[in-house]
PDB file of C-alpha atoms in Angstrom:
ATOM      1  CA  UNK A 736      -2.579  13.588   6.962  1.00 62.00           C
ATOM      2  CA  UNK A 737      -4.604  12.081   9.137  1.00 82.00           C
ATOM      3  CA  UNK A 738      -2.090   9.777  10.109  1.00 93.00           C
ATOM      4  CA  UNK A 739      -2.468   5.892  10.274  1.00 95.00           C
ATOM      5  CA  UNK A 740      -4.689   4.596  13.639  1.00 93.00           C
ATOM      6  CA  UNK A 741      -3.746   2.223  15.839  1.00 90.00           C
ATOM      7  CA  UNK A 742      -7.043   0.380  15.404  1.00 94.00           C
ATOM      8  CA  UNK A 743      -6.663  -0.424  11.903  1.00 96.00           C
ATOM      9  CA  UNK A 744      -6.733  -3.854  11.175  1.00 97.00           C
ATOM     10  CA  UNK A 745      -5.285  -5.144   8.014  1.00 98.00           C
ATOM     11  CA  UNK A 746      -5.191  -9.170   8.763  1.00 97.00           C
ATOM     12  CA  UNK A 747      -7.509  -9.687   6.229  1.00 98.00           C
ATOM     13  CA  UNK A 748      -4.718  -9.200   3.771  1.00 98.00           C
ATOM     14  CA  UNK A 749      -2.507 -12.178   5.176  1.00 98.00           C
ATOM     15  CA  UNK A 750      -2.371 -15.010   2.894  1.00 98.00           C
ATOM     16  CA  UNK A 751      -3.909 -13.024  -0.113  1.00 98.00           C
ATOM     17  CA  UNK A 752      -2.260 -11.723  -2.896  1.00 98.00           C
ATOM     18  CA  UNK A 753      -2.838  -9.249  -5.984  1.00 97.00           C
ATOM     19  CA  UNK A 754      -3.194  -9.855  -9.345  1.00 95.00           C
ATOM     20  CA  UNK A 755      -3.775  -6.204 -10.853  1.00 95.00           C
ATOM     21  CA  UNK A 756      -2.290  -2.882 -10.045  1.00 96.00           C
ATOM     22  CA  UNK A 757      -4.138  -0.051 -11.432  1.00 96.00           C
ATOM     23  CA  UNK A 758      -2.261   3.290 -12.442  1.00 95.00           C
ATOM     24  CA  UNK A 759      -4.306   6.496 -12.184  1.00 92.00           C
ATOM     25  CA  UNK A 760      -2.937  10.236 -12.891  1.00 89.00           C
ATOM     26  CA  UNK A 761      -2.708  10.612  -9.266  1.00 92.00           C
ATOM     27  CA  UNK A 762      -2.739   7.007  -7.315  1.00 96.00           C
ATOM     28  CA  UNK A 763      -2.201   3.570  -7.684  1.00 97.00           C
ATOM     29  CA  UNK A 764      -4.705   1.298  -6.390  1.00 97.00           C
ATOM     30  CA  UNK A 765      -4.331  -2.638  -5.760  1.00 98.00           C
ATOM     31  CA  UNK A 766      -6.317  -5.105  -3.722  1.00 98.00           C
ATOM     32  CA  UNK A 767      -5.360  -7.857  -1.267  1.00 98.00           C
ATOM     33  CA  UNK A 768      -8.449 -10.268  -1.205  1.00 97.00           C
ATOM     34  CA  UNK A 769     -11.366  -7.923   0.401  1.00 97.00           C
ATOM     35  CA  UNK A 770      -9.026  -5.036   1.179  1.00 98.00           C
ATOM     36  CA  UNK A 771      -8.655  -2.246  -1.450  1.00 98.00           C
ATOM     37  CA  UNK A 772      -5.707   0.417  -1.166  1.00 98.00           C
ATOM     38  CA  UNK A 773      -5.669   3.512  -3.265  1.00 97.00           C
ATOM     39  CA  UNK A 774      -2.222   5.440  -2.693  1.00 97.00           C
ATOM     40  CA  UNK A 775      -1.576   8.786  -3.336  1.00 96.00           C
ATOM     41  CA  UNK A 776       1.731   9.174  -1.838  1.00 95.00           C
ATOM     42  CA  UNK A 777       5.232   7.621  -2.446  1.00 95.00           C
ATOM     43  CA  UNK A 778       5.440   3.682  -2.393  1.00 98.00           C
ATOM     44  CA  UNK A 779       8.603   1.694  -2.010  1.00 98.00           C
ATOM     45  CA  UNK A 780       9.498  -1.697  -2.843  1.00 98.00           C
ATOM     46  CA  UNK A 781      12.219  -2.935  -0.554  1.00 98.00           C
ATOM     47  CA  UNK A 782      14.224  -6.096  -0.638  1.00 97.00           C
ATOM     48  CA  UNK A 783      16.891  -7.241   1.809  1.00 96.00           C
ATOM     49  CA  UNK A 784      16.835  -3.572   3.301  1.00 96.00           C
ATOM     50  CA  UNK A 785      17.507  -1.908  -0.433  1.00 98.00           C
ATOM     51  CA  UNK A 786      14.649  -0.088  -2.241  1.00 98.00           C
ATOM     52  CA  UNK A 787      14.406  -1.778  -5.713  1.00 98.00           C
ATOM     53  CA  UNK A 788      11.476   0.116  -6.864  1.00 97.00           C
ATOM     54  CA  UNK A 789       9.544   3.438  -6.309  1.00 97.00           C
ATOM     55  CA  UNK A 790       6.248   4.683  -7.298  1.00 97.00           C
ATOM     56  CA  UNK A 791       5.444   8.543  -7.376  1.00 93.00           C
ATOM     57  CA  UNK A 792       2.198  10.562  -8.282  1.00 90.00           C
ATOM     58  CA  UNK A 793       2.154  11.219 -12.069  1.00 89.00           C
ATOM     59  CA  UNK A 794       4.714   8.365 -12.988  1.00 91.00           C
ATOM     60  CA  UNK A 795       4.228   5.078 -14.153  1.00 93.00           C
ATOM     61  CA  UNK A 796       5.385   2.442 -12.149  1.00 95.00           C
ATOM     62  CA  UNK A 797       8.661   0.535 -12.408  1.00 96.00           C
ATOM     63  CA  UNK A 798       8.939  -2.932 -13.762  1.00 97.00           C
ATOM     64  CA  UNK A 799       9.933  -4.161 -10.262  1.00 97.00           C
ATOM     65  CA  UNK A 800       5.700  -3.662  -9.422  1.00 97.00           C
ATOM     66  CA  UNK A 801       5.075  -6.735 -11.795  1.00 96.00           C
ATOM     67  CA  UNK A 802       6.861  -8.674  -8.526  1.00 96.00           C
ATOM     68  CA  UNK A 803       4.159  -8.261  -6.157  1.00 97.00           C
ATOM     69  CA  UNK A 804       1.172  -9.604  -8.221  1.00 97.00           C
ATOM     70  CA  UNK A 805       0.206 -13.120  -7.578  1.00 98.00           C
ATOM     71  CA  UNK A 806       2.576 -13.051  -4.441  1.00 98.00           C
ATOM     72  CA  UNK A 807       1.121 -14.282  -1.203  1.00 98.00           C
ATOM     73  CA  UNK A 808       1.046 -11.597   1.921  1.00 98.00           C
ATOM     74  CA  UNK A 809       3.043 -13.109   4.852  1.00 98.00           C
ATOM     75  CA  UNK A 810       2.209 -10.505   7.440  1.00 98.00           C
ATOM     76  CA  UNK A 811       2.030  -6.487   7.967  1.00 98.00           C
ATOM     77  CA  UNK A 812       3.115  -4.246  10.458  1.00 97.00           C
ATOM     78  CA  UNK A 813       2.272  -0.480  11.244  1.00 97.00           C
ATOM     79  CA  UNK A 814       5.347   0.734  12.764  1.00 96.00           C
ATOM     80  CA  UNK A 815       4.436   4.037  13.504  1.00 96.00           C
ATOM     81  CA  UNK A 816       1.367   6.187  12.665  1.00 95.00           C
ATOM     82  CA  UNK A 817       3.081   6.961   9.125  1.00 96.00           C
ATOM     83  CA  UNK A 818       4.099   3.618   7.721  1.00 97.00           C
ATOM     84  CA  UNK A 819       2.520   0.689   6.622  1.00 98.00           C
ATOM     85  CA  UNK A 820       4.393  -2.174   5.815  1.00 98.00           C
ATOM     86  CA  UNK A 821       3.138  -5.318   3.856  1.00 98.00           C
ATOM     87  CA  UNK A 822       5.616  -8.470   3.731  1.00 98.00           C
ATOM     88  CA  UNK A 823       5.478 -10.646   0.798  1.00 98.00           C
ATOM     89  CA  UNK A 824       6.196 -14.326   0.154  1.00 98.00           C
ATOM     90  CA  UNK A 825       8.737 -13.493  -2.170  1.00 98.00           C
ATOM     91  CA  UNK A 826      11.005 -11.586   0.635  1.00 98.00           C
ATOM     92  CA  UNK A 827       9.900  -8.051  -0.928  1.00 98.00           C
ATOM     93  CA  UNK A 828       8.074  -5.542   1.266  1.00 98.00           C
ATOM     94  CA  UNK A 829       5.576  -2.802   0.111  1.00 98.00           C
ATOM     95  CA  UNK A 830       6.253   0.393   2.183  1.00 98.00           C
ATOM     96  CA  UNK A 831       3.203   2.584   2.065  1.00 98.00           C
ATOM     97  CA  UNK A 832       3.385   6.249   3.827  1.00 95.00           C
ATOM     98  CA  UNK A 833       1.322   9.325   5.129  1.00 94.00           C
ATOM     99  CA  UNK A 834       4.099  11.830   3.930  1.00 88.00           C
ATOM    100  CA  UNK A 835       1.743  14.875   3.616  1.00 83.00           C
ATOM    101  CA  UNK A 836       0.525  17.388   6.498  1.00 83.00           C
ATOM    102  CA  UNK A 837      -2.107  18.784   3.904  1.00 83.00           C
ATOM    103  CA  UNK A 838      -3.565  16.095   1.747  1.00 85.00           C
ATOM    104  CA  UNK A 839      -4.759  12.479   2.047  1.00 92.00           C
ATOM    105  CA  UNK A 840      -1.899   9.935   1.253  1.00 95.00           C
ATOM    106  CA  UNK A 841      -4.184   6.982   1.199  1.00 96.00           C
ATOM    107  CA  UNK A 842      -7.749   5.478   1.243  1.00 97.00           C
ATOM    108  CA  UNK A 843      -8.069   1.931   2.518  1.00 98.00           C
ATOM    109  CA  UNK A 844     -11.415   0.137   2.074  1.00 98.00           C
ATOM    110  CA  UNK A 845     -12.279  -3.198   3.634  1.00 97.00           C
ATOM    111  CA  UNK A 846     -15.306  -5.367   2.387  1.00 96.00           C
ATOM    112  CA  UNK A 847     -17.710  -5.719   5.175  1.00 94.00           C
ATOM    113  CA  UNK A 848     -16.889  -2.382   6.705  1.00 93.00           C
ATOM    114  CA  UNK A 849     -19.231   0.556   6.858  1.00 91.00           C
ATOM    115  CA  UNK A 850     -16.691   3.274   6.044  1.00 93.00           C
ATOM    116  CA  UNK A 851     -13.227   3.468   4.469  1.00 96.00           C
ATOM    117  CA  UNK A 852      -9.870   4.519   6.361  1.00 96.00           C
ATOM    118  CA  UNK A 853      -8.988   8.138   5.025  1.00 95.00           C
ATOM    119  CA  UNK A 854      -5.455   8.288   5.719  1.00 94.00           C
TER     120      UNK A 854
END
């Protein structure tokens, strides 16, 4: 809805890993160190350019989501104002997207910052 701002700095996730994925009725939540994500839009897990897992609102995540736990983030990229890609040490990518022009798609909070990012 609001697009991903150019000034969003997710560098604190590099070298971090998540130990939990929390499933809500309308969102999926996880943290990498001091950065917490609450996602309401589709999440794709990609390996070698192929989607191997997908989460959508109202559904339980497939088993491939276990593969993102306890795996270090090697880097991230924001290729455009609608996509965040988190690269993991095991070769997987977590693709987050702002896919709605009407509703918020994600909230990102970073410890030590006074406000969360609403996208």
